[in-house]
Amino acid sequence: DAGVIQSPRHEVTEMGQEVTLRCKPISGHDYLFWYRQTMMRGLELLIYFNNNVPIDDSGMPEDRFSAKMPNASFSTLKIQPSEPRDSAVYFCASSPTGYYGYTFGSGTRLTVV
Amino acid sequence: GENVEQHPSTLSVQEGDSAVIKCTYSDSASNYFPWYKQELGKRPQLIIDIRSNVGEKKDQRIAVTLNKTAKHFSLHITETQPEDSAVYFCAADPLNDYKLSFGAGTTVTVRA
């Protein structure tokens, strides 16, 4: 298995633009998580899905953020419009049912200028 | 929600010495406590975990201990090596809640 796959690895965009981050979880993992990592706030959970259904989005900072999981092998995190304070590394992680160990993707480093 | 505090924020040790990182949590319902290692520019990777029905777990040079009464758990790295230099994160997961709350991280530097 190739692990959790995220794309792009790096994204530089201008303020106000739409940004879409992508994630492919490990096959068979029923849970998918989106985390944001910054120096100031550490690892923050944004949203997580179980069997493609959003379970808890209380960590999504604003309405500018949205996430979808149209099928078991794909999820997106969208920021529209983006702002400089959204600059961070965004990690996707997946976990099999009944087992708590997350496997993280390589992350997307987002820079909004 | 769960609040996880991690200490120290930085730790410098001489190669061969031991390193200890401690975390405290607030939710007594937490029953799963993983530790992640993140090397510079890389993803966090699970290195060891412990569940609430176990007091200690070892895997080669790393061990984790859990004190449920005091609500704290610790990571112990023995015979440290330069490749142990990284940021280490603890986390906790309340019962029946798959959301991991992470500590702020400890930057460990092993001096050769």
Coordinates of C-alpha atoms in Angstrom, one line a residue:
Chain A
D1 CA 0.0 0.0 0.0
A2 CA 1.3 3.5 -0.9
G3 CA 0.0 5.0 2.3
V4 CA -2.0 8.1 2.6
I5 CA -1.5 10.2 -0.5
Q6 CA -1.9 14.0 -0.5
S7 CA -1.6 16.5 -3.3
P8 CA -0.2 18.9 -4.0
R9 CA 2.9 18.8 -1.8
H10 CA 3.3 22.6 -2.0
E11 CA 0.8 25.2 -2.9
V12 CA 1.5 29.0 -3.2
T13 CA -1.5 31.1 -4.0
E14 CA -2.6 34.7 -3.8
M15 CA -5.0 36.0 -1.2
G16 CA -8.6 35.6 -2.3
Q17 CA -8.0 32.6 -4.5
E18 CA -9.6 29.2 -4.1
V19 CA -7.4 26.4 -2.9
T20 CA -8.3 22.7 -3.1
L21 CA -6.2 20.1 -1.2
R22 CA -6.6 16.4 -2.0
C23 CA -6.3 13.2 -0.1
K24 CA -6.4 9.5 -0.9
P25 CA -6.7 7.4 2.3
I26 CA -5.3 3.9 2.8
S27 CA -7.7 1.4 1.2
G28 CA -9.9 -0.2 3.9
H29 CA -9.5 2.7 6.3
D30 CA -13.0 3.9 7.4
Y31 CA -11.9 7.1 9.1
L32 CA -10.3 10.1 7.5
F33 CA -9.1 13.2 9.3
W34 CA -7.9 16.6 8.2
Y35 CA -5.4 18.4 10.5
R36 CA -3.7 21.7 10.2
Q37 CA -0.2 22.3 11.6
T38 CA 1.2 25.7 12.5
M39 CA 4.0 26.7 14.8
M40 CA 1.6 28.7 16.9
R41 CA -1.3 26.3 17.3
G42 CA 0.4 22.9 16.7
L43 CA -1.8 20.1 15.2
E44 CA -5.4 21.0 15.0
L45 CA -8.2 18.7 13.9
L46 CA -10.4 20.4 11.3
I47 CA -12.8 17.7 10.4
Y48 CA -13.2 13.9 10.3
F49 CA -15.2 11.4 8.3
N50 CA -16.4 7.9 9.0
N51 CA -17.5 5.9 6.0
N52 CA -17.5 9.0 3.9
V53 CA -19.8 10.9 6.2
P54 CA -18.6 14.0 8.0
I55 CA -18.9 13.3 11.8
D56 CA -17.4 16.4 13.4
D57 CA -16.5 19.6 11.7
S58 CA -16.2 21.7 14.8
G59 CA -12.6 22.4 14.1
M60 CA -13.2 24.1 10.8
P61 CA -12.2 27.6 11.5
E62 CA -14.6 29.5 9.3
D63 CA -17.2 29.1 6.5
R64 CA -14.4 29.7 4.1
F65 CA -13.3 26.1 4.8
S66 CA -15.2 23.1 3.4
A67 CA -14.4 19.4 3.1
K68 CA -16.0 16.6 1.1
M69 CA -15.5 12.9 0.8
P70 CA -17.5 11.7 -2.3
N71 CA -16.2 8.2 -2.0
A72 CA -14.0 5.9 0.2
S73 CA -10.9 6.7 -1.7
F74 CA -10.9 10.5 -2.0
S75 CA -11.4 13.6 0.0
T76 CA -10.9 17.3 -0.6
L77 CA -10.4 20.3 1.7
K78 CA -11.3 23.6 0.0
I79 CA -10.5 27.1 1.2
Q80 CA -12.4 29.9 -0.6
P81 CA -11.4 32.7 -0.4
S82 CA -7.9 32.0 1.0
E83 CA -6.2 34.4 3.4
P84 CA -2.5 34.7 4.5
R85 CA -3.4 33.3 7.9
D86 CA -4.4 30.1 6.3
S87 CA -0.8 29.4 5.6
A88 CA 0.1 26.1 7.3
V89 CA 0.8 22.5 6.6
Y90 CA -2.4 20.5 6.1
F91 CA -2.2 16.8 6.9
C92 CA -4.7 14.2 6.0
A93 CA -4.7 11.0 8.0
S94 CA -6.7 7.8 7.9
S95 CA -7.4 5.0 10.4
P96 CA -9.0 1.6 10.1
T97 CA -12.2 0.9 12.0
G98 CA -11.7 -0.1 15.6
Y99 CA -8.0 0.8 15.6
Y100 CA -6.9 4.2 16.7
G101 CA -3.5 4.5 15.1
Y102 CA -3.5 7.2 12.5
T103 CA -1.4 7.1 9.4
F104 CA -0.6 10.6 8.2
G105 CA 0.0 11.7 4.6
S106 CA 3.0 13.7 3.7
G107 CA 1.1 17.0 4.0
T108 CA 0.4 20.0 1.8
R109 CA 2.4 23.1 2.6
L110 CA 0.1 26.0 1.8
T111 CA 1.4 29.5 1.5
V112 CA -1.0 32.3 0.8
V113 CA 0.6 35.6 -0.2
Chain B
G1 CA -13.0 18.5 24.9
E2 CA -9.7 16.9 25.7
N3 CA -6.8 19.1 26.7
V4 CA -3.3 17.6 26.4
E5 CA -0.3 19.4 27.9
Q6 CA 3.2 18.3 27.0
H7 CA 6.5 19.1 28.7
P8 CA 9.2 20.0 28.1
S9 CA 8.9 22.0 24.8
T10 CA 12.6 21.4 24.0
L11 CA 15.0 18.7 25.3
S12 CA 18.7 18.4 24.5
V13 CA 20.5 15.2 25.6
Q14 CA 23.9 13.7 25.1
E15 CA 24.1 10.7 22.8
G16 CA 23.6 7.6 24.9
D17 CA 21.6 9.3 27.6
S18 CA 17.9 8.9 28.2
A19 CA 15.1 11.3 27.3
V20 CA 11.8 11.6 29.0
I21 CA 8.8 13.5 27.8
K22 CA 5.7 13.9 29.9
C23 CA 2.1 14.6 29.0
T24 CA -1.0 15.3 31.1
Y25 CA -4.6 15.1 29.9
S26 CA -7.9 16.4 31.3
D27 CA -10.5 13.9 30.2
S28 CA -10.6 10.9 32.5
A29 CA -12.5 9.0 29.8
S30 CA -9.5 9.0 27.6
N31 CA -8.4 5.4 26.9
Y32 CA -5.8 5.6 24.1
F33 CA -2.5 7.4 24.2
P34 CA -0.3 7.4 21.1
W35 CA 3.1 9.0 20.5
Y36 CA 4.2 10.4 17.2
K37 CA 7.6 11.3 15.9
Q38 CA 8.0 14.0 13.3
E39 CA 11.3 14.6 11.6
L40 CA 11.9 18.0 10.0
G41 CA 9.7 18.4 6.9
K42 CA 8.2 15.0 7.3
R43 CA 4.9 13.5 8.4
P44 CA 4.1 12.5 12.0
Q45 CA 4.6 8.8 12.4
L46 CA 3.3 6.6 15.1
I47 CA 6.1 5.2 17.2
I48 CA 4.3 3.6 20.2
D49 CA 0.9 3.7 21.8
I50 CA -0.7 2.5 25.0
R51 CA -4.3 1.8 26.1
S52 CA -5.8 2.5 29.5
N53 CA -5.8 -1.1 30.6
V54 CA -2.0 -1.2 30.4
G55 CA 0.5 0.6 32.7
E56 CA 3.6 0.3 30.6
K57 CA 4.6 -0.8 27.1
K58 CA 8.1 -1.2 25.6
D59 CA 9.5 -1.4 22.1
Q60 CA 13.2 -1.7 21.9
R61 CA 14.6 1.6 23.1
I62 CA 11.3 3.4 23.6
A63 CA 8.7 2.9 26.3
V64 CA 5.6 4.5 27.4
T65 CA 4.1 4.6 30.9
L66 CA 0.6 5.6 31.9
N67 CA -0.7 6.7 35.3
K68 CA -4.5 6.9 35.0
T69 CA -5.0 8.2 38.5
A70 CA -2.8 11.1 38.0
K71 CA -3.8 11.5 34.3
H72 CA -0.4 11.6 32.9
F73 CA 1.7 9.4 30.5
S74 CA 5.3 9.6 29.6
L75 CA 7.6 8.6 26.7
H76 CA 11.1 7.2 27.6
I77 CA 13.8 6.9 25.1
T78 CA 17.0 5.1 26.3
E79 CA 20.4 5.1 24.7
T80 CA 19.5 8.0 22.5
Q81 CA 21.1 8.2 19.1
P82 CA 21.3 11.2 16.6
E83 CA 18.5 9.8 14.6
D84 CA 16.2 10.2 17.6
S85 CA 16.4 14.0 17.0
A86 CA 12.9 15.1 16.0
V87 CA 9.7 16.6 17.4
Y88 CA 7.7 14.2 19.5
F89 CA 3.9 14.6 20.0
C90 CA 1.7 12.9 22.5
A91 CA -2.0 12.6 22.0
A92 CA -5.1 11.3 23.8
D93 CA -8.4 10.0 22.6
P94 CA -11.5 9.9 24.8
L95 CA -13.5 6.7 24.8
N96 CA -15.6 6.2 21.7
D97 CA -14.3 9.4 20.2
Y98 CA -11.9 9.0 17.3
K99 CA -10.6 12.5 17.6
L100 CA -7.0 12.7 18.8
S101 CA -6.0 15.8 20.7
F102 CA -2.3 16.4 20.4
G103 CA 0.2 18.0 22.7
A104 CA 2.2 21.0 21.5
G105 CA 5.2 18.8 20.8
T106 CA 8.8 18.4 22.2
T107 CA 11.8 19.1 20.1
V108 CA 14.4 16.6 21.0
T109 CA 18.0 17.2 20.0
V110 CA 20.6 14.5 20.6
R111 CA 24.1 15.9 20.8
A112 CA 26.8 13.7 19.4

